[in-house]
Amino acid sequence: MRVRFAPSPTGTLHIGSARTALYNFLFARHTGGSFVLRIDDTDAARSDAALEASIMTDLRWLGLAWDEGPDVGGPSGPYRQSERLERHRAAAAELLAAGRAYRCFCPEERLEELRREALAAGRTPRYDRRCLDLPADEVRHRLDAGEPAAVRFKVPSGEVVVDDLIRGRVVIGADALSDPIIVRSDGVAGYNFATVVDDRDMGITHVIRGDDHLTNTARQQLLFEALGAPVPRWAHHSMVLGPDGGKLSKRHGATAVGDYRELGYLPEAIVNYLALLGWSHGEDEVLELERLVRDFDLGRLSPSPAVFDLAKLGWLDHERIMALAPQEHERRFAERLPAGTPAQAAAALAAAFQPSLVRYGDAPAAAAEVLAPPPPPPDLRAAALAAEPQLAHVRALRAEAPEWLTPAGARELLAAYRAWGKEQGIGARALLMPLRIALTSAEHGPELPFVLAALDRETALARLDHTLAGPGESTPKPGDQP
Ligand code: GLU
C-alpha cells in the first residue's frame, strides 16, 4: 500500500488538510504501507519555499512523519512536482500520439469570453472544443511558427463512475467535465495531470483526500485510464465545517495548525480530535496514536461533514494536560510565562493549574491571577479587613517562614494557622477566605498552598499589609506585585 499527502505550498497547513494527512498516515501505518509526502508546487507564482518548510514543520509537530519526501528522499523521487515536469510532458506526448489529447491555440481572452457567456446564461463553463479537430498540418504549421499552444485532454463521452471506499458509487456525468488543459502553453502540467502522472509513477495505491476533489477525481480517473495505468482506490473523506455549517475558514477563528500550536494546544490532542472528527470510537474518546493506528479503517470514515468543535478540542487538550507527568507539565507551563518569572513561582503555579488548564496558551493569564492580581474590589477588601486578627496572625507566620515556601511548607504554615484558629474558635472559612482575598483579590482560585508557594515572602507580606492598611490605600504599593 502506498499513499501520499500532496499539499500545495501556497498557504500554511490548514486543520482540514492536517486531517487528510492524518488519515493517510494512519492508513499507511495500519497496513504497513508507505506514506509519501509530495509537494504540489507546479503553480510557481503562488508556491513558496518558506511555506513548504512550514508545512513540514507542522506535520512533524503533529507527529505525522513520512517515509518518502523531498527532505528524506526515497525510491520514487523527486518529490516536488516542479522537478518532475519532463515526466508530465512525456506523458502528455503519449496522449497526443494516441489521439487522446489535442493542441489548443485558443488565447486566454477567448477562454475568458466563453466563461463569461456561459455564466451569464447560467451554464457551467466548458471549453467548446474549437481546436479539437484542427487538421494535423495546420497544427504543425502553427506550432512551427511559435504560436503558444496548450494540450487538452479529450474527455470521452459517457458518465464516470467513481468507486469510493468511503462514499460508495459516485456517478459524475462526463459532460460536467469539459476538456481539461493538461499541459499549459508554458509547458507546465496542470494540477489534475501532474497528479495523475505522479501518482502513477510513484505507485500510489490509495488516494485519500477531501471530497471537494470529487470532480477532479472523475477527470483523474479518465486520465489514468487513457494512460493505461491502474486506477488507484479512491477514498474521499468529508470536509470540516465551522459551527455555522460553512467550510471551516478564518471567520470561524484559527484554521492553521500553526495557530493551534501558538495557542498552546498539544499536538496529541489535535491528532486525537481530528481522528474523532472522522469516525466514532464508541465510549472511548481520549485515544493514543497506537490505538488510532490499530483501529483505522477507511470504510468506517463517515461520509457526512464534521463540525469543528473548539470546546471538544479544549476538553481533549485538558485531559492530556492532566495526564502529563508533573515535570513535563511544569516545563510546558513555565516556558509560556513571562521572562523573569521566578522558578519557584512557575513550579507552584504549574501545579496549581494542572487540574484546570485547557491549553498552555492560557498559562500567562492563569499565572497573572496570582502574580499580578488587580486590587481587590472594595466589598472584598472590607470583608478581608473585618478579619484583621486572622490576617495579622497569618502575617506573623509568613514573616517567620523562609523567603520561598514549597507547597508542602505552605501546607504546614496553613496547618499552624488553622490550629491557632481552632484555639480562637475561628472556623476554616473565616481563616482562609480573608487570606485568599488579601493575596489574590478574589474569592476563588487555585489551592491556597500553591498560591502561598507562588509568592515570595516580601510579596505576600506586602499584600497582607496592603489589606491591613485599610480602605485609605487604594492603589497597590510598589513591590506588591512581582
Ligand atoms: N495539491 C492538492 C491539494 O492541496 C492535492 C490534492 C490531491 O490530494 O490530489 O488540494
CSV table of C-alpha atoms and ligand atoms in Angstrom, one decimal:
chain,number,residue,atom,x,y,z
A,1,MET,CA,0.0,0.0,0.0
A,2,ARG,CA,1.3,3.4,-0.9
A,3,VAL,CA,-0.5,6.7,-0.1
A,4,ARG,CA,0.5,10.3,-0.4
A,5,PHE,CA,-0.3,13.6,1.2
A,6,ALA,CA,0.2,16.3,-1.5
A,7,PRO,CA,-0.1,19.8,-0.2
A,8,SER,CA,0.4,22.9,-2.3
A,9,PRO,CA,2.9,25.2,-0.7
A,10,THR,CA,0.6,28.2,-1.3
A,11,GLY,CA,-0.5,28.6,2.3
A,12,THR,CA,0.2,27.2,5.8
A,13,LEU,CA,-1.2,23.8,6.8
A,14,HIS,CA,-5.0,24.1,7.4
A,15,ILE,CA,-6.6,22.0,10.1
A,16,GLY,CA,-8.7,20.3,7.4
A,17,SER,CA,-5.6,19.3,5.4
A,18,ALA,CA,-3.9,18.1,8.6
A,19,ARG,CA,-6.9,15.7,8.9
A,20,THR,CA,-6.2,14.5,5.3
A,21,ALA,CA,-2.5,14.0,6.2
A,22,LEU,CA,-3.5,12.1,9.4
A,23,TYR,CA,-5.8,9.7,7.6
A,24,ASN,CA,-3.1,8.9,5.0
A,25,PHE,CA,-0.6,8.4,7.8
A,26,LEU,CA,-2.9,6.1,9.8
A,27,PHE,CA,-3.8,4.1,6.7
A,28,ALA,CA,-0.1,3.6,5.9
A,29,ARG,CA,0.8,2.6,9.5
A,30,HIS,CA,-2.2,0.4,9.8
A,31,THR,CA,-1.4,-1.5,6.6
A,32,GLY,CA,2.3,-1.4,6.9
A,33,GLY,CA,2.5,0.6,3.7
A,34,SER,CA,4.4,3.8,2.8
A,35,PHE,CA,3.4,7.4,3.5
A,36,VAL,CA,4.7,9.7,0.9
A,37,LEU,CA,4.9,13.5,1.1
A,38,ARG,CA,4.7,15.1,-2.3
A,39,ILE,CA,4.8,18.9,-2.7
A,40,ASP,CA,2.4,20.0,-5.4
A,41,ASP,CA,4.2,23.2,-6.5
A,42,THR,CA,3.5,23.5,-10.2
A,43,ASP,CA,1.9,26.9,-9.5
A,44,ALA,CA,5.3,28.7,-9.4
A,45,ALA,CA,3.8,32.1,-8.9
A,46,ARG,CA,2.0,31.1,-5.7
A,47,SER,CA,4.3,28.4,-4.3
A,48,ASP,CA,6.8,29.4,-1.7
A,49,ALA,CA,9.7,27.5,-0.2
A,50,ALA,CA,9.1,29.0,3.2
A,51,LEU,CA,5.5,27.7,3.2
A,52,GLU,CA,6.8,24.3,2.1
A,53,ALA,CA,9.1,24.3,5.1
A,54,SER,CA,6.3,25.5,7.4
A,55,ILE,CA,4.0,22.7,6.3
A,56,MET,CA,6.7,20.1,7.0
A,57,THR,CA,7.3,21.7,10.4
A,58,ASP,CA,3.6,21.4,11.3
A,59,LEU,CA,3.3,17.8,10.1
A,60,ARG,CA,6.4,16.8,12.1
A,61,TRP,CA,5.0,18.7,15.1
A,62,LEU,CA,1.8,16.7,14.8
A,63,GLY,CA,3.9,13.5,14.8
A,64,LEU,CA,3.0,12.6,11.2
A,65,ALA,CA,6.3,11.5,9.9
A,66,TRP,CA,6.6,10.5,6.2
A,67,ASP,CA,8.6,7.6,4.8
A,68,GLU,CA,9.4,9.4,1.5
A,69,GLY,CA,9.5,13.1,0.7
A,70,PRO,CA,11.6,16.0,-0.6
A,71,ASP,CA,13.8,16.1,2.5
A,72,VAL,CA,14.2,12.4,3.2
A,73,GLY,CA,14.3,11.2,-0.4
A,74,GLY,CA,13.1,7.7,-1.4
A,75,PRO,CA,12.8,5.4,-4.4
A,76,SER,CA,10.2,7.5,-6.3
A,77,GLY,CA,11.8,10.9,-6.1
A,78,PRO,CA,12.0,13.7,-6.8
A,79,TYR,CA,9.1,14.6,-4.5
A,80,ARG,CA,8.4,18.1,-5.7
A,81,GLN,CA,6.1,18.2,-8.8
A,82,SER,CA,8.1,21.2,-10.1
A,83,GLU,CA,11.1,18.7,-10.5
A,84,ARG,CA,9.0,16.2,-12.5
A,85,LEU,CA,7.9,18.4,-15.4
A,86,GLU,CA,9.7,16.3,-18.0
A,87,ARG,CA,7.7,13.2,-17.0
A,88,HIS,CA,4.5,15.2,-17.2
A,89,ARG,CA,5.4,16.4,-20.7
A,90,ALA,CA,6.4,12.9,-21.8
A,91,ALA,CA,3.0,11.5,-20.6
A,92,ALA,CA,1.2,14.3,-22.5
A,93,ALA,CA,3.1,13.4,-25.6
A,94,GLU,CA,1.9,9.8,-25.2
A,95,LEU,CA,-1.7,11.0,-25.0
A,96,LEU,CA,-1.2,13.3,-28.1
A,97,ALA,CA,0.3,10.4,-30.1
A,98,ALA,CA,-2.6,8.2,-29.1
A,99,GLY,CA,-5.2,10.8,-30.2
A,100,ARG,CA,-6.4,11.1,-26.6
A,101,ALA,CA,-5.3,14.8,-26.3
A,102,TYR,CA,-5.0,17.7,-28.7
A,103,ARG,CA,-3.4,21.1,-29.0
A,104,CYS,CA,-5.4,24.1,-28.2
A,105,PHE,CA,-4.4,27.5,-29.5
A,106,CYS,CA,-7.2,29.5,-28.0
A,107,PRO,CA,-5.9,32.5,-26.3
A,108,GLU,CA,-6.8,33.3,-22.7
A,109,GLU,CA,-9.1,36.2,-23.8
A,110,ARG,CA,-11.2,33.8,-25.8
A,111,LEU,CA,-11.5,31.3,-23.0
A,112,GLU,CA,-12.4,34.1,-20.6
A,113,GLU,CA,-15.1,35.2,-23.1
A,114,LEU,CA,-16.5,31.7,-23.2
A,115,ARG,CA,-16.6,31.5,-19.4
A,116,ARG,CA,-18.4,34.8,-19.1
A,117,GLU,CA,-21.0,33.9,-21.7
A,118,ALA,CA,-21.7,30.6,-20.0
A,119,LEU,CA,-22.0,32.1,-16.6
A,120,ALA,CA,-24.3,34.8,-17.9
A,121,ALA,CA,-26.5,32.2,-19.5
A,122,GLY,CA,-26.5,30.2,-16.2
A,123,ARG,CA,-24.5,27.3,-17.7
A,124,THR,CA,-21.4,25.6,-16.3
A,125,PRO,CA,-18.4,26.9,-18.3
A,126,ARG,CA,-16.9,24.4,-20.6
A,127,TYR,CA,-14.5,24.5,-23.5
A,128,ASP,CA,-16.3,24.5,-26.8
A,129,ARG,CA,-13.7,22.2,-28.5
A,130,ARG,CA,-12.9,24.7,-31.2
A,131,CYS,CA,-9.4,23.2,-31.6
A,132,LEU,CA,-10.4,19.6,-31.3
A,133,ASP,CA,-10.4,18.8,-35.0
A,134,LEU,CA,-7.8,21.1,-36.4
A,135,PRO,CA,-6.1,19.5,-39.4
A,136,ALA,CA,-2.7,18.0,-38.5
A,137,ASP,CA,-0.8,20.1,-41.0
A,138,GLU,CA,-2.3,23.3,-39.6
A,139,VAL,CA,-1.3,22.3,-36.1
A,140,ARG,CA,2.2,21.6,-37.2
A,141,HIS,CA,2.4,24.9,-39.1
A,142,ARG,CA,1.2,27.0,-36.2
A,143,LEU,CA,3.5,25.2,-33.7
A,144,ASP,CA,6.4,25.7,-36.1
A,145,ALA,CA,5.5,29.4,-36.2
A,146,GLY,CA,5.9,29.5,-32.5
A,147,GLU,CA,2.2,30.1,-31.7
A,148,PRO,CA,1.6,29.2,-28.0
A,149,ALA,CA,-0.5,26.0,-27.5
A,150,ALA,CA,-1.8,24.2,-24.5
A,151,VAL,CA,-2.5,20.5,-24.5
A,152,ARG,CA,-6.1,19.4,-23.7
A,153,PHE,CA,-7.4,16.0,-22.8
A,154,LYS,CA,-10.3,14.8,-24.9
A,155,VAL,CA,-12.8,13.7,-22.3
A,156,PRO,CA,-14.6,10.6,-23.6
A,157,SER,CA,-18.4,10.8,-23.6
A,158,GLY,CA,-20.5,8.9,-21.1
A,159,GLU,CA,-20.6,9.1,-17.3
A,160,VAL,CA,-17.7,8.4,-14.9
A,161,VAL,CA,-18.3,6.0,-12.1
A,162,VAL,CA,-16.0,6.6,-9.1
A,163,ASP,CA,-16.0,3.7,-6.8
A,164,ASP,CA,-15.2,5.3,-3.4
A,165,LEU,CA,-14.2,3.4,-0.3
A,166,ILE,CA,-16.0,6.0,1.9
A,167,ARG,CA,-18.9,7.2,-0.2
A,168,GLY,CA,-19.6,4.1,-2.3
A,169,ARG,CA,-20.5,4.6,-6.0
A,170,VAL,CA,-20.4,8.2,-7.2
A,171,VAL,CA,-21.6,9.0,-10.7
A,172,ILE,CA,-20.3,12.0,-12.5
A,173,GLY,CA,-21.6,13.0,-15.9
A,174,ALA,CA,-18.7,13.4,-18.4
A,175,ASP,CA,-20.3,16.5,-19.8
A,176,ALA,CA,-19.8,18.2,-16.5
A,177,LEU,CA,-16.1,17.9,-17.0
A,178,SER,CA,-15.1,19.9,-20.1
A,179,ASP,CA,-11.7,19.0,-21.7
A,180,PRO,CA,-9.2,19.9,-19.1
A,181,ILE,CA,-5.8,21.6,-20.0
A,182,ILE,CA,-3.3,19.0,-19.1
A,183,VAL,CA,-0.2,21.0,-20.1
A,184,ARG,CA,-0.3,24.8,-20.3
A,185,SER,CA,1.2,26.7,-23.1
A,186,ASP,CA,4.3,27.4,-20.8
A,187,GLY,CA,4.9,23.7,-20.8
A,188,VAL,CA,3.9,23.2,-17.1
A,189,ALA,CA,1.3,20.5,-16.4
A,190,GLY,CA,-2.0,21.5,-14.7
A,191,TYR,CA,-2.9,20.0,-11.3
A,192,ASN,CA,-5.0,17.1,-12.5
A,193,PHE,CA,-2.5,15.8,-15.0
A,194,ALA,CA,0.6,16.3,-12.8
A,195,THR,CA,-1.2,14.5,-10.0
A,196,VAL,CA,-2.1,11.5,-12.2
A,197,VAL,CA,1.3,11.1,-13.7
A,198,ASP,CA,3.0,11.4,-10.4
A,199,ASP,CA,0.5,9.1,-8.6
A,200,ARG,CA,1.1,6.6,-11.4
A,201,ASP,CA,4.9,6.9,-11.3
A,202,MET,CA,5.0,6.8,-7.5
A,203,GLY,CA,2.9,3.7,-7.4
A,204,ILE,CA,0.2,5.3,-5.3
A,205,THR,CA,-2.4,2.6,-4.5
A,206,HIS,CA,-4.9,4.7,-2.5
A,207,VAL,CA,-5.8,8.3,-2.9
A,208,ILE,CA,-7.3,9.6,0.4
A,209,ARG,CA,-8.4,13.3,0.3
A,210,GLY,CA,-11.2,15.7,0.9
A,211,ASP,CA,-14.5,15.3,-1.1
A,212,ASP,CA,-14.0,18.8,-2.5
A,213,HIS,CA,-11.8,16.9,-5.1
A,214,LEU,CA,-14.5,14.6,-6.4
A,215,THR,CA,-14.9,16.3,-9.7
A,216,ASN,CA,-11.2,16.3,-10.1
A,217,THR,CA,-11.3,12.6,-9.3
A,218,ALA,CA,-13.6,11.9,-12.3
A,219,ARG,CA,-11.1,13.7,-14.6
A,220,GLN,CA,-8.2,11.9,-13.0
A,221,GLN,CA,-9.8,8.5,-13.4
A,222,LEU,CA,-10.3,9.2,-17.1
A,223,LEU,CA,-6.6,10.2,-17.3
A,224,PHE,CA,-5.4,7.1,-15.6
A,225,GLU,CA,-7.4,5.0,-18.0
A,226,ALA,CA,-6.2,7.0,-21.0
A,227,LEU,CA,-2.6,6.4,-19.9
A,228,GLY,CA,-3.3,2.7,-19.5
A,229,ALA,CA,-2.3,2.9,-15.8
A,230,PRO,CA,-4.1,1.2,-12.9
A,231,VAL,CA,-6.6,3.5,-11.2
A,232,PRO,CA,-5.8,3.9,-7.5
A,233,ARG,CA,-8.5,3.1,-5.0
A,234,TRP,CA,-10.3,6.4,-4.0
A,235,ALA,CA,-11.3,7.5,-0.6
A,236,HIS,CA,-12.9,10.9,-0.2
A,237,HIS,CA,-13.5,12.0,3.3
A,238,SER,CA,-15.9,14.7,4.3
A,239,MET,CA,-15.0,18.4,4.9
A,240,VAL,CA,-14.5,20.1,8.2
A,241,LEU,CA,-17.2,22.7,8.7
A,242,GLY,CA,-17.5,25.7,11.1
A,243,PRO,CA,-20.2,25.9,13.7
A,244,ASP,CA,-22.5,27.7,11.2
A,245,GLY,CA,-22.3,24.9,8.6
A,246,GLY,CA,-19.9,26.8,6.2
A,247,LYS,CA,-16.5,25.3,5.3
A,248,LEU,CA,-14.1,25.9,8.2
A,249,SER,CA,-12.4,29.2,7.5
A,250,LYS,CA,-10.8,32.2,9.1
A,251,ARG,CA,-14.1,33.7,10.0
A,252,HIS,CA,-14.6,30.9,12.4
A,253,GLY,CA,-11.3,31.5,14.2
A,254,ALA,CA,-8.0,29.8,14.0
A,255,THR,CA,-7.7,27.4,11.0
A,256,ALA,CA,-4.0,26.8,10.6
A,257,VAL,CA,-2.2,24.1,12.6
A,258,GLY,CA,0.4,26.7,13.5
A,259,ASP,CA,-2.2,28.9,15.1
A,260,TYR,CA,-3.2,26.0,17.4
A,261,ARG,CA,0.5,25.5,18.3
A,262,GLU,CA,0.7,29.2,19.2
A,263,LEU,CA,-2.5,28.9,21.2
A,264,GLY,CA,-0.7,26.2,23.2
A,265,TYR,CA,-2.7,23.0,22.3
A,266,LEU,CA,-0.8,19.7,22.5
A,267,PRO,CA,-0.2,18.0,19.1
A,268,GLU,CA,-1.6,14.8,20.6
A,269,ALA,CA,-4.9,16.5,21.4
A,270,ILE,CA,-5.2,17.8,17.9
A,271,VAL,CA,-4.5,14.4,16.3
A,272,ASN,CA,-6.9,12.8,18.7
A,273,TYR,CA,-9.5,15.4,17.9
A,274,LEU,CA,-9.1,15.1,14.1
A,275,ALA,CA,-9.5,11.3,14.4
A,276,LEU,CA,-12.7,11.8,16.4
A,277,LEU,CA,-13.9,14.1,13.6
A,278,GLY,CA,-13.6,11.2,11.1
A,279,TRP,CA,-15.1,8.2,12.9
A,280,SER,CA,-16.8,7.3,16.1
A,281,HIS,CA,-14.9,5.3,18.7
A,282,GLY,CA,-17.8,4.4,20.9
A,283,GLU,CA,-17.2,5.3,24.6
A,284,ASP,CA,-13.5,5.9,24.3
A,285,GLU,CA,-12.5,9.4,23.2
A,286,VAL,CA,-9.1,10.0,24.6
A,287,LEU,CA,-7.0,7.9,22.3
A,288,GLU,CA,-3.3,7.3,21.8
A,289,LEU,CA,-1.8,7.2,18.4
A,290,GLU,CA,-1.2,3.5,18.6
A,291,ARG,CA,-4.9,2.9,19.2
A,292,LEU,CA,-5.7,5.1,16.2
A,293,VAL,CA,-3.3,3.2,14.0
A,294,ARG,CA,-4.8,-0.1,15.2
A,295,ASP,CA,-8.4,0.9,14.7
A,296,PHE,CA,-8.0,2.8,11.4
A,297,ASP,CA,-10.4,1.6,8.7
A,298,LEU,CA,-11.2,3.7,5.7
A,299,GLY,CA,-14.6,2.0,5.5
A,300,ARG,CA,-15.5,3.4,8.9
A,301,LEU,CA,-14.9,7.0,8.0
A,302,SER,CA,-18.1,9.0,7.9
A,303,PRO,CA,-19.1,10.5,4.6
A,304,SER,CA,-21.0,13.3,6.3
A,305,PRO,CA,-19.3,16.6,7.1
A,306,ALA,CA,-17.9,17.1,10.5
A,307,VAL,CA,-18.4,20.3,12.5
A,308,PHE,CA,-15.4,21.6,14.2
A,309,ASP,CA,-16.0,22.0,18.0
A,310,LEU,CA,-13.4,24.0,19.8
A,311,ALA,CA,-14.8,23.1,23.2
A,312,LYS,CA,-14.3,19.4,22.4
A,313,LEU,CA,-10.8,20.0,21.3
A,314,GLY,CA,-10.3,22.0,24.6
A,315,TRP,CA,-11.7,19.2,26.6
A,316,LEU,CA,-9.3,16.7,24.9
A,317,ASP,CA,-6.4,19.0,25.4
A,318,HIS,CA,-7.3,19.4,29.1
A,319,GLU,CA,-7.5,15.6,29.5
A,320,ARG,CA,-4.0,15.3,28.1
A,321,ILE,CA,-2.6,18.1,30.3
A,322,MET,CA,-3.9,16.3,33.3
A,323,ALA,CA,-2.3,13.0,32.2
A,324,LEU,CA,1.2,14.6,31.7
A,325,ALA,CA,3.9,13.8,34.2
A,326,PRO,CA,4.2,16.8,36.6
A,327,GLN,CA,7.7,17.7,35.4
A,328,GLU,CA,6.7,17.6,31.8
A,329,HIS,CA,3.6,19.8,32.6
A,330,GLU,CA,5.8,22.2,34.6
A,331,ARG,CA,8.2,22.6,31.7
A,332,ARG,CA,5.5,23.4,29.2
A,333,PHE,CA,3.7,25.7,31.6
A,334,ALA,CA,6.9,27.6,32.6
A,335,GLU,CA,8.0,28.2,29.0
A,336,ARG,CA,4.9,30.2,28.4
A,337,LEU,CA,5.4,32.5,31.4
A,338,PRO,CA,6.9,36.0,31.0
A,339,ALA,CA,10.7,36.0,31.2
A,340,GLY,CA,12.0,36.6,34.7
A,341,THR,CA,9.2,34.7,36.4
A,342,PRO,CA,10.9,33.1,39.4
A,343,ALA,CA,11.3,29.3,39.1
A,344,GLN,CA,9.6,28.7,42.5
A,345,ALA,CA,6.6,30.7,41.3
A,346,ALA,CA,6.4,28.9,38.0
A,347,ALA,CA,6.6,25.5,39.7
A,348,ALA,CA,3.9,26.3,42.2
A,349,LEU,CA,1.6,27.8,39.5
A,350,ALA,CA,2.1,24.9,37.2
A,351,ALA,CA,1.0,22.6,40.0
A,352,ALA,CA,-1.9,24.9,40.9
A,353,PHE,CA,-3.3,25.0,37.4
A,354,GLN,CA,-2.7,21.5,36.1
A,355,PRO,CA,-6.2,20.4,37.2
A,356,SER,CA,-7.9,23.2,35.3
A,357,LEU,CA,-5.8,24.4,32.4
A,358,VAL,CA,-7.4,23.9,28.9
A,359,ARG,CA,-4.3,24.9,26.8
A,360,TYR,CA,-0.9,26.1,27.5
A,361,GLY,CA,-1.5,29.4,25.8
A,362,ASP,CA,-3.7,30.2,28.9
A,363,ALA,CA,-0.8,29.8,31.3
A,364,PRO,CA,0.2,33.5,31.3
A,365,ALA,CA,-3.3,34.6,32.2
A,366,ALA,CA,-3.7,31.9,34.8
A,367,ALA,CA,-0.4,32.9,36.4
A,368,ALA,CA,-1.3,36.5,36.4
A,369,GLU,CA,-4.3,35.8,38.5
A,370,VAL,CA,-1.8,35.0,41.3
A,371,LEU,CA,1.3,37.0,40.3
A,372,ALA,CA,-0.4,40.3,39.3
A,373,PRO,CA,-4.0,40.4,40.5
A,374,PRO,CA,-5.9,43.7,40.2
A,375,PRO,CA,-6.6,45.5,43.5
A,376,PRO,CA,-9.5,43.8,45.4
A,377,PRO,CA,-12.9,45.3,44.8
A,378,PRO,CA,-14.0,47.4,47.9
A,379,ASP,CA,-16.5,44.9,49.2
A,380,LEU,CA,-14.0,42.1,49.3
A,381,ARG,CA,-11.4,44.3,50.8
A,382,ALA,CA,-13.8,45.3,53.5
A,383,ALA,CA,-14.6,41.7,54.2
A,384,ALA,CA,-11.0,40.8,54.5
A,385,LEU,CA,-10.3,43.8,56.7
A,386,ALA,CA,-13.1,42.6,59.1
A,387,ALA,CA,-10.8,39.6,59.7
A,388,GLU,CA,-7.9,41.7,60.9
A,389,PRO,CA,-6.8,39.4,63.8
A,390,GLN,CA,-6.6,36.4,61.4
A,391,LEU,CA,-4.6,38.4,58.8
A,392,ALA,CA,-2.3,39.7,61.5
A,393,HIS,CA,-1.6,36.2,62.7
A,394,VAL,CA,-1.0,34.7,59.4
A,395,ARG,CA,1.2,37.6,58.5
A,396,ALA,CA,3.3,36.8,61.5
A,397,LEU,CA,3.6,33.2,60.5
A,398,ARG,CA,4.6,34.1,56.9
A,399,ALA,CA,7.1,36.6,58.2
A,400,GLU,CA,8.9,33.9,60.2
A,401,ALA,CA,8.9,31.4,57.3
A,402,PRO,CA,11.6,31.2,54.5
A,403,GLU,CA,11.6,33.6,51.6
A,404,TRP,CA,10.1,30.9,49.3
A,405,LEU,CA,7.8,28.2,50.6
A,406,THR,CA,7.4,24.8,48.9
A,407,PRO,CA,3.8,23.7,48.5
A,408,ALA,CA,4.5,21.3,51.4
A,409,GLY,CA,5.9,24.1,53.5
A,410,ALA,CA,2.9,26.2,52.7
A,411,ARG,CA,0.6,23.4,53.8
A,412,GLU,CA,2.5,23.3,57.1
A,413,LEU,CA,2.0,27.0,57.6
A,414,LEU,CA,-1.7,26.8,56.9
A,415,ALA,CA,-1.9,23.9,59.3
A,416,ALA,CA,-0.4,26.0,62.0
A,417,TYR,CA,-2.7,28.8,61.1
A,418,ARG,CA,-5.7,26.5,61.4
A,419,ALA,CA,-4.5,25.2,64.8
A,420,TRP,CA,-4.3,28.7,66.1
A,421,GLY,CA,-7.8,29.4,64.6
A,422,LYS,CA,-9.2,26.4,66.4
A,423,GLU,CA,-7.9,27.7,69.7
A,424,GLN,CA,-9.5,31.0,69.0
A,425,GLY,CA,-12.8,29.4,67.9
A,426,ILE,CA,-12.5,30.7,64.3
A,427,GLY,CA,-13.8,28.5,61.6
A,428,ALA,CA,-11.8,27.4,58.5
A,429,ARG,CA,-13.6,29.7,56.1
A,430,ALA,CA,-13.1,32.8,58.3
A,431,LEU,CA,-9.5,32.0,58.4
A,432,LEU,CA,-8.8,31.2,54.8
A,433,MET,CA,-11.1,33.5,52.8
A,434,PRO,CA,-9.6,36.7,54.1
A,435,LEU,CA,-6.1,35.3,53.3
A,436,ARG,CA,-7.1,34.4,49.8
A,437,ILE,CA,-8.7,37.8,49.2
A,438,ALA,CA,-5.6,39.6,50.5
A,439,LEU,CA,-3.3,37.5,48.3
A,440,THR,CA,-5.3,37.2,45.1
A,441,SER,CA,-8.1,39.9,45.3
A,442,ALA,CA,-10.6,37.1,44.6
A,443,GLU,CA,-12.8,34.7,46.5
A,444,HIS,CA,-12.0,31.8,44.2
A,445,GLY,CA,-8.8,30.5,42.6
A,446,PRO,CA,-6.2,27.8,42.8
A,447,GLU,CA,-5.5,26.0,46.1
A,448,LEU,CA,-4.0,28.3,48.8
A,449,PRO,CA,-0.9,26.3,49.4
A,450,PHE,CA,0.1,26.8,45.8
A,451,VAL,CA,-0.7,30.5,46.0
A,452,LEU,CA,1.5,30.8,49.1
A,453,ALA,CA,4.2,28.9,47.3
A,454,ALA,CA,4.0,31.1,44.2
A,455,LEU,CA,4.6,34.3,46.1
A,456,ASP,CA,7.9,35.2,47.8
A,457,ARG,CA,7.7,36.4,51.4
A,458,GLU,CA,8.1,40.1,50.6
A,459,THR,CA,5.2,40.0,48.1
A,460,ALA,CA,2.9,38.0,50.4
A,461,LEU,CA,3.6,40.4,53.3
A,462,ALA,CA,3.1,43.4,51.1
A,463,ARG,CA,-0.3,42.2,50.0
A,464,LEU,CA,-1.3,41.4,53.6
A,465,ASP,CA,-0.1,44.8,54.8
A,466,HIS,CA,-1.9,46.5,52.0
A,467,THR,CA,-5.2,44.9,53.1
A,468,LEU,CA,-4.5,45.6,56.7
A,469,ALA,CA,-3.8,49.2,56.0
A,470,GLY,CA,-7.5,49.7,55.3
A,471,PRO,CA,-9.5,51.4,52.6
A,472,GLY,CA,-7.3,54.6,52.5
A,473,GLU,CA,-4.8,52.6,50.5
A,474,SER,CA,-6.5,52.0,47.2
A,475,THR,CA,-3.5,51.6,44.9
A,476,PRO,CA,-1.1,48.8,45.4
A,477,LYS,CA,2.3,49.7,46.6
A,478,PRO,CA,5.4,49.1,44.5
A,479,GLY,CA,6.7,45.7,45.3
A,480,ASP,CA,3.2,44.5,45.9
A,481,GLN,CA,3.3,42.6,42.6
A,482,PRO,CA,6.4,40.9,41.4
B,1,GLU,N1,-2.4,19.8,-4.0
B,1,GLU,C1,-3.7,19.3,-3.9
B,1,GLU,C2,-4.4,20.0,-2.7
B,1,GLU,O1,-3.7,20.5,-1.9
B,1,GLU,C3,-3.7,17.8,-3.7
B,1,GLU,C4,-5.0,17.2,-3.8
B,1,GLU,C5,-4.8,15.7,-4.0
B,1,GLU,O2,-4.6,15.0,-3.0
B,1,GLU,O3,-4.6,15.2,-5.1
B,1,GLU,O4,-5.6,20.1,-2.6
